[in-house]
Short mmCIF file of C-alpha atoms in Angstrom, two decimals:
data_model
loop_
_atom_site.label_atom_id
_atom_site.label_comp_id
_atom_site.label_asym_id
_atom_site.label_seq_id
_atom_site.Cartn_x
_atom_site.Cartn_y
_atom_site.Cartn_z
CA MET P 1 26.49 -16.43 35.41
CA SER P 2 29.56 -17.83 36.23
CA THR P 3 30.87 -21.73 34.87
CA THR P 4 33.78 -23.35 37.90
CA LEU P 5 36.64 -24.09 35.50
CA GLU P 6 39.67 -26.03 36.10
CA PRO P 7 43.23 -23.60 36.33
CA LEU P 8 43.90 -22.91 32.65
CA GLU P 9 47.26 -23.83 33.06
CA SER P 10 45.99 -27.65 33.09
CA LEU P 11 44.10 -27.77 30.43
CA ALA P 12 46.51 -26.72 27.50
CA PRO P 13 46.41 -28.77 25.03
CA THR P 14 49.93 -29.55 24.82
CA LEU P 15 53.18 -29.79 26.01
CA SER P 16 56.32 -29.20 26.12
CA VAL P 17 60.01 -30.29 25.41
CA ARG P 18 60.40 -29.35 29.20
CA GLN P 19 57.09 -30.84 30.65
CA VAL P 20 57.81 -33.98 28.79
CA LEU P 21 61.59 -34.25 30.05
CA MET P 22 59.81 -34.04 33.98
CA LEU P 23 57.74 -36.77 32.97
CA GLU P 24 58.86 -40.25 35.87
CA ARG P 25 58.98 -42.25 33.15
CA VAL P 26 61.23 -39.89 31.46
CA LEU P 27 63.33 -39.37 34.44
CA ALA P 28 63.96 -42.58 34.93
CA GLY P 29 66.13 -42.60 31.40
CA GLU P 30 68.65 -39.91 32.88
CA PRO P 31 68.09 -37.78 30.46
CA GLU P 32 70.86 -34.64 29.20
CA VAL P 33 69.50 -31.89 27.48
CA VAL P 34 72.40 -31.03 24.74
CA ALA P 35 71.46 -28.94 21.94
CA GLY P 36 68.76 -26.61 22.34
CA ALA P 37 68.14 -26.04 25.52
CA GLY P 38 66.48 -22.85 24.57
CA GLN P 39 63.75 -23.68 22.55
CA LEU P 40 62.62 -26.70 25.44
CA ASP P 41 59.38 -24.57 25.22
CA ARG P 42 58.26 -25.73 22.60
CA ALA P 43 54.56 -27.68 22.09
CA VAL P 44 54.95 -30.78 21.44
CA ARG P 45 51.68 -32.64 19.22
CA TRP P 46 51.80 -35.85 18.93
CA VAL P 47 55.29 -38.27 20.28
CA HIS P 48 56.63 -39.95 17.01
CA VAL P 49 59.18 -43.21 16.87
CA ALA P 50 60.98 -43.94 14.16
CA GLU P 51 64.19 -45.36 12.62
CA ALA P 52 64.04 -43.93 9.17
CA ALA P 53 66.52 -41.84 8.09
CA ASP P 54 64.13 -39.46 5.63
CA VAL P 55 61.48 -39.78 8.85
CA GLY P 56 61.42 -35.29 8.22
CA VAL P 57 59.22 -36.18 4.33
CA MET P 58 56.29 -38.23 7.09
CA LEU P 59 56.37 -35.10 9.66
CA SER P 60 53.96 -31.99 9.78
CA GLY P 61 55.52 -30.35 12.73
CA GLY P 62 55.23 -30.59 16.59
CA GLU P 63 56.16 -34.31 16.64
CA MET P 64 59.07 -34.89 19.21
CA VAL P 65 60.64 -37.79 17.37
CA LEU P 66 62.08 -40.96 19.51
CA THR P 67 64.81 -42.55 18.30
CA THR P 68 68.43 -45.52 18.67
CA GLY P 69 70.16 -44.07 15.17
CA VAL P 70 71.14 -46.99 14.29
CA LEU P 71 70.66 -46.61 10.57
CA LEU P 72 72.81 -43.19 11.70
CA ALA P 73 75.66 -44.74 13.38
CA GLY P 74 78.97 -44.27 11.02
CA ASP P 75 78.17 -41.81 8.17
CA ASP P 76 78.41 -38.09 9.50
CA ASP P 77 76.51 -36.90 6.31
CA LYS P 78 73.16 -38.78 7.44
CA GLN P 79 73.72 -37.48 10.75
CA ALA P 80 73.68 -33.78 10.11
CA GLU P 81 71.37 -34.52 7.31
CA TYR P 82 68.50 -36.22 9.55
CA ILE P 83 68.80 -33.17 12.31
CA ARG P 84 68.73 -30.65 9.69
CA SER P 85 65.25 -32.87 7.59
CA LEU P 86 64.00 -32.49 11.27
CA HIS P 87 64.44 -28.58 11.60
CA ARG P 88 62.73 -28.24 8.28
CA ALA P 89 59.58 -30.22 9.60
CA GLU P 90 59.44 -27.85 13.01
CA ALA P 91 60.34 -31.02 14.70
CA ALA P 92 59.34 -29.77 18.73
CA ALA P 93 62.04 -32.25 19.47
CA VAL P 94 64.55 -35.38 18.83
CA VAL P 95 65.03 -37.51 21.66
CA LEU P 96 68.03 -39.90 21.13
CA GLY P 97 68.64 -43.35 22.92
CA LEU P 98 72.64 -44.38 23.85
CA GLY P 99 73.26 -47.89 23.35
CA ARG P 100 74.87 -50.37 20.43
CA ALA P 101 74.43 -47.42 17.81
CA PHE P 102 75.83 -44.10 19.69
CA PRO P 103 77.56 -45.30 23.65
CA ALA P 104 77.99 -41.40 23.57
CA PRO P 105 76.20 -38.47 22.39
CA PRO P 106 77.37 -38.07 18.40
CA ASP P 107 79.24 -34.92 17.81
CA VAL P 108 77.80 -34.30 14.71
CA MET P 109 74.19 -34.46 15.63
CA ARG P 110 74.42 -32.34 18.42
CA ARG P 111 76.17 -29.31 16.96
CA ALA P 112 73.50 -29.34 13.81
CA ALA P 113 70.97 -29.86 16.09
CA GLU P 114 72.98 -26.83 18.45
CA ARG P 115 72.93 -24.49 14.88
CA CYS P 116 68.78 -25.30 13.99
CA GLY P 117 68.19 -24.41 17.31
CA LEU P 118 65.93 -27.29 17.16
CA PRO P 119 66.08 -29.56 21.37
CA MET P 120 68.44 -32.80 21.65
CA VAL P 121 67.80 -34.67 24.23
CA VAL P 122 70.28 -38.37 24.93
CA LEU P 123 68.97 -40.62 27.28
CA HIS P 124 71.59 -42.27 29.08
CA ARG P 125 69.58 -45.79 30.57
CA PRO P 126 68.03 -47.91 28.12
CA PHE P 127 64.04 -46.70 27.95
CA PRO P 128 60.63 -48.20 26.49
CA PHE P 129 59.76 -45.87 23.93
CA ALA P 130 56.06 -47.42 23.42
CA GLU P 131 55.69 -46.42 27.28
CA LEU P 132 56.54 -42.56 26.82
CA THR P 133 54.27 -42.88 23.17
CA GLU P 134 51.50 -44.04 25.11
CA GLU P 135 51.81 -41.71 27.98
CA VAL P 136 52.30 -38.76 26.44
CA GLN P 137 49.92 -39.73 24.14
CA ALA P 138 47.15 -39.98 26.21
CA ARG P 139 48.01 -37.10 28.35
CA LEU P 140 47.94 -35.02 24.89
CA ILE P 141 44.40 -36.40 24.51
CA ARG P 142 43.19 -35.88 27.73
CA ARG P 143 44.05 -31.89 27.66
CA LYS P 144 42.37 -31.64 23.93
CA PHE P 145 39.53 -33.01 25.25
CA ALA P 146 39.51 -30.21 28.67
CA ALA P 147 40.64 -27.64 26.35
CA VAL P 148 37.63 -28.13 23.95
CA SER P 149 35.25 -28.59 27.11
CA MET P 150 36.65 -24.80 29.02
CA SER P 151 36.46 -23.57 25.41
CA GLU P 152 32.28 -24.82 25.82
CA ALA P 153 31.81 -23.63 29.03
CA VAL P 154 33.17 -20.87 28.10
CA ARG P 155 31.02 -20.10 24.88
CA THR P 156 27.48 -21.65 26.88
CA ALA P 157 28.77 -18.94 30.08
CA LEU P 158 29.26 -15.96 27.39
CA THR P 159 25.45 -17.07 24.93
CA GLY P 160 23.43 -16.96 28.10
CA LEU P 161 24.20 -13.60 29.69
CA ILE P 162 24.35 -12.22 26.18
CA THR P 163 20.84 -14.44 25.99
CA ALA P 164 19.78 -12.52 29.65
CA GLY P 165 20.61 -9.26 28.04
CA ALA P 166 24.07 -9.04 30.47
CA PRO P 167 26.05 -5.46 29.12
CA LEU P 168 29.22 -5.56 28.05
CA GLN P 169 31.17 -4.80 31.57
CA ARG P 170 29.51 -8.27 33.06
CA MET P 171 30.09 -9.64 29.50
CA LEU P 172 33.97 -8.40 30.07
CA ASP P 173 33.69 -9.86 34.04
CA GLU P 174 33.71 -13.26 32.67
CA ILE P 175 36.19 -14.02 30.34
CA ALA P 176 38.78 -12.23 32.52
CA HIS P 177 36.81 -14.63 35.41
CA HIS P 178 37.81 -17.41 33.11
CA SER P 179 41.46 -15.97 31.69
CA GLY P 180 42.58 -14.94 35.54
CA CYS P 181 44.25 -11.50 34.52
CA PRO P 182 43.46 -7.91 32.85
CA VAL P 183 41.39 -8.11 29.38
CA VAL P 184 41.08 -4.33 27.13
CA VAL P 185 38.88 -4.09 24.25
CA THR P 186 40.25 -1.38 21.88
CA ASN P 187 39.05 -0.02 18.54
CA LEU P 188 40.85 -0.01 15.08
CA ALA P 189 43.41 3.28 16.69
CA HIS P 190 44.09 1.12 19.86
CA ARG P 191 42.21 3.62 22.19
CA VAL P 192 40.18 1.63 25.12
CA LEU P 193 36.73 1.06 25.26
CA ALA P 194 36.57 -1.05 28.10
CA THR P 195 38.03 -3.35 30.84
CA ALA P 196 37.81 -5.99 33.37
CA GLY P 197 39.66 -7.74 35.53
CA GLU P 198 41.45 -6.79 39.18
CA ARG P 199 41.26 -2.94 39.51
CA SER P 200 45.25 -2.85 40.18
CA ALA P 201 45.81 -5.30 37.85
CA VAL P 202 44.46 -3.49 34.85
CA ASP P 203 45.01 -0.16 36.38
CA ASP P 204 49.13 -1.46 35.85
CA VAL P 205 48.17 -2.84 31.70
CA LEU P 206 46.95 0.88 31.11
CA ARG P 207 49.72 2.93 32.78
CA ASP P 208 52.02 1.35 30.10
CA TRP P 209 49.38 1.17 27.36
CA GLU P 210 51.49 3.91 25.23
CA ARG P 211 54.13 0.58 24.80
CA ILE P 212 50.77 -1.47 24.70
CA ALA P 213 49.31 -0.13 21.75
CA ARG P 214 52.32 0.51 19.44
CA GLN P 215 53.36 -3.07 19.78
CA ALA P 216 50.29 -3.84 19.64
CA GLY P 217 50.26 -5.66 16.15
CA GLY P 218 52.71 -6.87 16.62
CA SER P 219 53.89 -11.04 17.83
CA GLU P 220 51.82 -12.85 20.41
CA GLY P 221 54.16 -13.31 23.28
CA ASP P 222 54.68 -12.96 27.57
CA GLY P 223 51.38 -13.76 28.07
CA TRP P 224 50.09 -10.59 26.08
CA ILE P 225 46.85 -12.11 23.51
CA ARG P 226 44.75 -11.24 20.88
CA ALA P 227 40.86 -11.48 18.82
CA GLU P 228 40.35 -9.50 16.52
CA LEU P 229 36.12 -8.22 16.67
CA GLY P 230 34.31 -7.42 13.60
CA GLY P 231 32.21 -9.25 11.07
CA ARG P 232 30.34 -8.96 7.41
CA GLY P 233 33.81 -8.54 6.23
CA GLU P 234 34.77 -5.04 8.99
CA ARG P 235 37.05 -4.97 11.74
CA TRP P 236 36.39 -2.89 14.22
CA GLY P 237 38.25 -3.96 17.01
CA GLN P 238 40.06 -6.38 19.01
CA ILE P 239 39.93 -8.10 22.56
CA MET P 240 43.60 -8.71 25.12
CA LEU P 241 44.35 -10.97 27.50
CA CYS P 242 47.05 -8.87 29.04
CA GLY P 243 49.84 -11.62 30.87
CA TYR P 244 48.11 -14.79 30.27
CA ARG P 245 49.32 -16.79 32.96
CA GLY P 246 48.79 -20.24 30.77
CA ASP P 247 49.64 -21.83 28.19
CA THR P 248 49.57 -20.20 24.19
CA ALA P 249 47.01 -22.14 22.62
CA THR P 250 44.83 -22.12 25.38
CA GLY P 251 44.62 -18.74 25.85
CA ARG P 252 43.95 -18.01 22.18
CA LEU P 253 41.39 -19.93 22.17
CA LEU P 254 39.42 -18.60 25.00
CA ALA P 255 40.09 -14.90 23.36
CA ASP P 256 38.04 -16.86 20.41
CA ARG P 257 35.35 -17.55 21.89
CA ALA P 258 34.94 -14.28 24.39
CA ALA P 259 35.33 -12.49 20.80
CA GLU P 260 32.81 -14.52 18.99
CA ALA P 261 30.59 -13.03 21.59
CA LEU P 262 31.60 -9.97 21.87
CA VAL P 263 30.75 -9.80 18.35
CA LEU P 264 27.07 -11.84 18.92
CA HIS P 265 26.61 -9.36 21.90
CA ARG P 266 26.96 -6.23 19.52
CA MET P 267 25.38 -7.10 16.42
CA LEU P 268 22.37 -8.11 18.99
CA GLY P 269 22.84 -4.58 20.14
CA GLY P 270 23.59 -5.27 24.02
CA THR P 271 21.32 -3.56 26.66
CA SER P 272 22.10 -0.31 26.14
CA ALA P 273 21.80 1.86 22.71
CA HIS P 274 24.90 3.69 23.18
CA THR P 275 27.90 1.96 21.18
CA TRP P 276 30.63 0.97 23.22
CA GLU P 277 32.58 4.17 22.58
CA GLU P 278 30.07 6.10 23.95
CA GLN P 279 29.66 3.69 27.13
CA SER P 280 33.14 4.15 28.11
CA ALA P 281 33.53 7.69 27.58
CA GLN P 282 30.71 7.70 29.15
CA SER P 283 31.74 5.65 32.23
CA LEU P 284 35.48 7.83 32.47
CA LEU P 285 33.26 11.10 32.33
CA THR P 286 30.34 9.87 35.70
CA ASP P 287 32.70 8.68 37.27
CA LEU P 288 34.51 12.52 37.07
CA VAL P 289 31.42 13.59 38.13
CA SER P 290 30.89 11.93 41.17
CA GLY P 291 34.40 12.62 42.78
CA VAL P 292 34.07 8.85 43.71
CA VAL P 293 36.93 7.58 41.83
CA PRO P 294 39.97 8.99 42.44
CA ALA P 295 41.04 11.58 40.17
CA ARG P 296 44.66 9.69 39.43
CA GLN P 297 42.77 6.58 39.18
CA LEU P 298 41.44 7.52 36.07
CA LEU P 299 43.99 9.14 35.09
CA PRO P 300 45.52 5.87 32.72
CA ARG P 301 42.09 5.15 31.43
CA ALA P 302 41.34 8.93 30.19
CA ARG P 303 45.20 8.51 28.56
CA ALA P 304 44.19 4.49 27.21
CA ALA P 305 41.18 6.59 25.73
CA GLY P 306 43.00 8.37 23.79
CA LEU P 307 42.85 11.91 25.10
CA PRO P 308 46.54 13.91 26.01
CA VAL P 309 46.88 14.58 29.39
CA ASN P 310 50.37 15.84 29.91
CA ARG P 311 51.06 19.65 30.15
CA ARG P 312 47.52 20.10 29.17
CA THR P 313 45.00 22.66 29.91
CA PHE P 314 41.47 21.01 31.27
CA VAL P 315 38.18 22.99 30.07
CA PRO P 316 35.22 20.84 31.69
CA LEU P 317 32.03 22.05 29.68
CA VAL P 318 28.27 21.00 30.16
CA VAL P 319 26.05 21.16 27.93
CA ARG P 320 22.10 21.17 28.58
CA ASP P 321 19.70 19.67 25.47
CA GLY P 322 22.42 18.23 23.10
CA ASP P 323 23.02 15.74 20.88
CA PRO P 324 26.13 13.98 22.53
CA ALA P 325 26.84 12.35 18.83
CA GLU P 326 26.71 16.45 17.03
CA LEU P 327 28.78 17.69 20.19
CA ASP P 328 31.41 15.38 19.17
CA ARG P 329 31.17 16.33 15.76
CA VAL P 330 31.28 20.06 16.34
CA LEU P 331 34.69 18.91 18.32
CA ARG P 332 36.47 16.83 14.91
CA LEU P 333 35.21 19.64 12.80
CA LEU P 334 37.13 21.98 15.06
CA GLY P 335 39.63 19.98 15.89
CA LEU P 336 39.47 20.05 19.56
CA PRO P 337 40.73 17.34 21.77
CA GLY P 338 37.91 16.13 24.08
CA ILE P 339 35.46 13.36 25.52
CA VAL P 340 31.69 12.98 24.71
CA ALA P 341 29.65 11.44 27.23
CA GLU P 342 25.09 11.94 28.25
CA LEU P 343 25.05 12.22 31.37
CA ALA P 344 21.37 11.94 33.37
CA ASP P 345 18.77 14.61 33.16
CA GLY P 346 19.34 15.38 29.49
CA ALA P 347 23.12 16.63 30.18
CA THR P 348 26.01 16.22 28.13
CA ALA P 349 29.90 16.46 29.82
CA VAL P 350 32.42 17.44 27.69
CA LEU P 351 35.80 17.39 28.66
CA LEU P 352 38.36 19.41 26.66
CA SER P 353 42.14 18.51 27.22
CA LEU P 354 44.12 22.24 25.25
CA ALA P 355 47.29 22.76 24.72
CA ARG P 356 48.86 25.18 27.45
CA ASP P 357 49.10 27.73 24.28
CA GLN P 358 45.86 27.84 23.01
CA ASP P 359 43.35 30.59 24.34
CA ALA P 360 40.49 28.18 26.08
CA THR P 361 38.49 30.87 26.37
CA VAL P 362 38.31 31.81 23.02
CA LEU P 363 38.11 27.75 22.41
CA THR P 364 35.50 27.51 24.65
CA ALA P 365 33.21 29.85 23.05
CA ASN P 366 33.73 28.86 19.87
CA PHE P 367 32.66 25.44 20.46
CA ALA P 368 29.40 27.02 22.07
CA ALA P 369 29.32 29.44 18.79
CA ARG P 370 28.79 25.74 16.58
CA LEU P 371 25.92 24.93 18.21
CA SER P 372 22.60 26.19 18.20
CA GLY P 373 19.69 25.92 21.16
CA THR P 374 21.52 24.77 23.09
CA VAL P 375 23.22 26.16 26.87
CA VAL P 376 26.57 26.18 27.09
CA ALA P 377 27.96 26.09 31.27
CA ALA P 378 31.73 25.92 31.72
CA ALA P 379 34.14 25.51 34.79
CA ASP P 380 37.55 27.53 34.65
CA PRO P 381 39.97 26.11 33.07
CA ARG P 382 42.53 23.47 34.76
CA THR P 383 45.82 23.01 34.32
CA ALA P 384 46.36 19.68 37.06
CA TRP P 385 44.14 16.50 36.51
CA ASP P 386 43.64 16.46 40.07
CA ASP P 387 41.33 19.64 39.32
CA VAL P 388 39.30 18.03 36.60
CA PRO P 389 36.56 16.60 38.62
CA ALA P 390 36.17 19.65 40.74
CA GLY P 391 36.20 21.03 37.74
CA MET P 392 33.58 18.73 35.97
CA ARG P 393 31.25 19.19 38.71
CA GLU P 394 31.50 22.84 39.03
CA ALA P 395 29.87 22.86 35.08
CA ARG P 396 27.55 20.02 35.87
CA HIS P 397 26.75 23.15 39.18
CA VAL P 398 26.20 26.08 36.48
CA ALA P 399 24.01 23.48 34.14
CA ASP P 400 21.73 22.29 37.28
CA ALA P 401 21.35 26.54 38.00
CA VAL P 402 20.56 27.30 34.30
CA ALA P 403 17.66 25.22 33.76
CA SER P 404 16.32 26.34 36.73
CA GLY P 405 15.41 29.47 34.86
CA VAL P 406 18.40 31.73 34.29
CA LEU P 407 17.37 34.72 31.57
CA ASP P 408 19.52 36.54 29.62
CA LEU P 409 22.51 34.60 29.34
CA PRO P 410 25.57 34.45 27.40
CA ALA P 411 26.64 31.71 25.33
CA VAL P 412 28.71 29.96 27.40
CA VAL P 413 27.30 30.29 31.00
CA ARG P 414 30.06 30.59 33.84
CA LEU P 415 29.55 30.24 38.10
CA LYS P 416 29.50 33.91 37.85
CA ASP P 417 26.87 34.74 35.52
CA VAL P 418 24.38 32.74 37.78
CA HIS P 419 24.53 34.44 41.09
CA LEU P 420 22.22 34.15 43.87
CA ARG P 421 20.71 31.17 41.52
CA GLY P 422 23.79 29.01 41.50
CA LEU P 423 24.40 29.56 45.34
CA ILE P 424 21.30 28.07 45.99
CA ARG P 425 21.99 25.22 44.27
CA LEU P 426 24.95 24.47 46.09
CA LEU P 427 22.64 24.35 49.58
CA ARG P 428 20.14 23.12 48.37
CA ASP P 429 20.17 20.08 50.73
CA ASP P 430 20.97 22.06 53.96
CA PRO P 431 17.91 21.46 56.04
CA HIS P 432 18.10 24.85 57.07
CA VAL P 433 17.56 26.25 53.55
CA GLN P 434 15.05 23.76 53.76
CA SER P 435 13.55 24.67 56.29
CA PHE P 436 13.77 28.46 55.48
CA ALA P 437 12.04 27.31 52.38
CA GLU P 438 9.20 26.02 53.66
CA ARG P 439 7.99 28.12 56.05
CA GLU P 440 8.02 31.26 53.36
CA LEU P 441 6.03 29.38 50.88
CA ASP P 442 4.10 27.68 53.34
CA GLY P 443 0.60 29.40 52.66
CA LEU P 444 1.75 28.54 48.36
CA LEU P 445 2.84 24.40 48.61
CA ARG P 446 -0.97 23.09 49.38
CA GLY P 447 -4.52 23.34 47.93
CA ALA P 448 -5.67 26.73 45.67
CA GLY P 449 -2.22 28.10 47.08
CA VAL P 450 -0.17 25.64 44.10
CA ASP P 451 -1.50 27.86 41.45
CA LEU P 452 -0.37 30.93 42.25
CA LEU P 453 3.46 29.70 42.28
CA ALA P 454 3.83 29.50 38.68
CA VAL P 455 2.67 33.46 38.89
CA LEU P 456 5.03 34.56 41.65
CA ARG P 457 7.66 32.44 39.54
CA THR P 458 6.91 35.14 36.82
CA TYR P 459 6.94 38.30 39.21
CA LEU P 460 9.82 38.19 40.38
CA ALA P 461 11.85 36.64 37.82
CA THR P 462 10.89 39.53 35.61
CA GLY P 463 11.77 42.48 38.80
CA ARG P 464 8.46 42.83 39.39
CA ASN P 465 7.30 43.93 35.82
CA LYS P 466 3.68 43.93 36.52
CA SER P 467 2.67 44.59 32.53
CA ARG P 468 5.06 41.38 31.70
CA THR P 469 4.20 39.20 33.98
CA ALA P 470 0.27 39.61 32.70
CA GLN P 471 1.94 39.45 29.39
CA LEU P 472 3.16 36.19 30.25
CA HIS P 473 0.28 34.67 32.27
CA HIS P 474 -1.87 35.96 29.17
CA VAL P 475 -3.74 37.85 31.58
CA SER P 476 -5.10 41.31 32.40
CA ARG P 477 -3.80 43.49 34.81
CA PRO P 478 -6.41 43.92 37.21
CA ALA P 479 -6.88 39.59 37.14
CA LEU P 480 -2.93 39.68 37.73
CA TYR P 481 -3.45 42.00 40.96
CA ARG P 482 -6.31 39.94 42.43
CA ARG P 483 -3.02 36.80 42.22
CA LEU P 484 -0.68 39.82 43.66
CA GLU P 485 -3.17 40.56 45.75
CA ALA P 486 -4.12 36.74 47.15
CA ILE P 487 -0.20 35.67 46.86
CA GLN P 488 0.50 38.39 50.06
CA GLY P 489 -2.03 36.95 51.92
CA ARG P 490 -1.35 33.58 51.84
CA LEU P 491 2.08 34.34 52.91
CA GLY P 492 1.85 37.27 54.51
CA VAL P 493 3.81 39.65 53.23
CA ASP P 494 4.52 42.92 51.37
CA LEU P 495 5.88 42.37 47.84
CA ASP P 496 6.43 45.77 47.20
CA ASP P 497 8.80 45.75 49.95
CA PHE P 498 11.94 44.94 49.03
CA GLU P 499 13.47 42.97 51.68
CA GLN P 500 10.24 40.62 51.87
CA ALA P 501 10.23 40.32 48.81
CA ALA P 502 14.08 39.56 48.35
CA SER P 503 13.29 36.18 51.18
CA VAL P 504 10.43 35.11 49.13
CA HIS P 505 12.34 34.84 46.33
CA ILE P 506 15.63 33.31 47.34
CA ALA P 507 12.92 30.72 49.59
CA LEU P 508 11.27 30.34 45.74
CA LEU P 509 14.79 29.68 44.06
CA ALA P 510 16.03 26.88 47.49
CA HIS P 511 12.09 25.40 46.77
CA ASP P 512 12.60 24.81 42.77
CA ALA P 513 16.04 23.84 43.10
CA GLN P 514 14.74 21.00 45.94
CA GLN P 515 12.45 19.91 43.55
CA SER P 516 14.79 19.82 40.07
#
């Protein structure tokens, strides 16, 4: 769902002093900025015509005051106090029409305005103030109406996505579409949970995220606009528009609408049981495992997610049947920096980031020792970030090989521990290997032979130990002998012959790898 909107720059609910001075009617009065030239981007909330010397008490801030100065002429103290009162009232600017009262810009007012930083403009030609007031007020009303319309359009679009059960990323994509700049969601520690926007622009933001995060508590500026995320008295993050090119007030309005929608999305749970932190880690580790996104492009995301990446040793792990929350708890307990995320098929990926002087083998073993009833598959440590994806795939490969039945494993399983089974899994998609498995096992892959596959699998896995196989299948030894004879008859092999038994074993490993 997407709503077509006007460019956000045109929806600013205010005009700047500079924009007012560029209006055609104002240019006809030959305006000249005589003080406060560095403050021309101040927002003009309203235009007010006033001759009273004490006009400041009637202002509420943001007004552009138009005057001929007729009540100030000849009194330097009144002129200086007039400017100071406008400054105290936080007026946007003062415009003085030159004429009988002041045929030239008054030095006292000009110097006072310069000291206060108040833009002061003089008009060298007679100018009907009523026309300027009318035009500026009309423009401001139109802009405010357009800003409200934009706000409601964004709210409607985001509410529609929430109603449709859209995931967080789809929500952020919509926000980035309306803002026209990168959008970043962080937790309270300023760690990036999710991003949206043009990929290259987002990467530029993430590359400089450490500096941005340090300044995150400061004032907004240069298009960096924040809105807090939280509810029920608890704050848990923020959304940032990074480099927003429109009016700050409009950007803040957009950020507020986005924050409201994200809070509602989180309260309703979205379409996923995972928290945003888990989704962020899952996205990063999934991309690392798949290798679809180059590792160098993922480095800014990893750094922004809080993973130490400079001069580190990376240990890729995949844990079978592990609870991601428990694994994350163990990491925190041991003080090990890392990212945890659930992958497919009951596997959970863990990427440890250790200091170069730490013993990766010992710390990995300590981590595995804290887990019970799980298999920890590990790749060899990597010192280069570019090598991490290959390490993640190696750990995943080892975990897959273990899942298919390796017995008597160490606490931490590595590639060398899965032997032939690991090699077969690497080659399982090769057409020659598939053809070999089909040919060798042809007699057991259909009909009554399928029931004999489990017996064959156990017999070969136990090193052709007949007693152990009979025990595991709860049958007598004579019954097992009959089944083994049936297997040999169907396959046309002698399982007492080592080479023939090895051939059948390899075929069975290939078959199981393909099935999994």
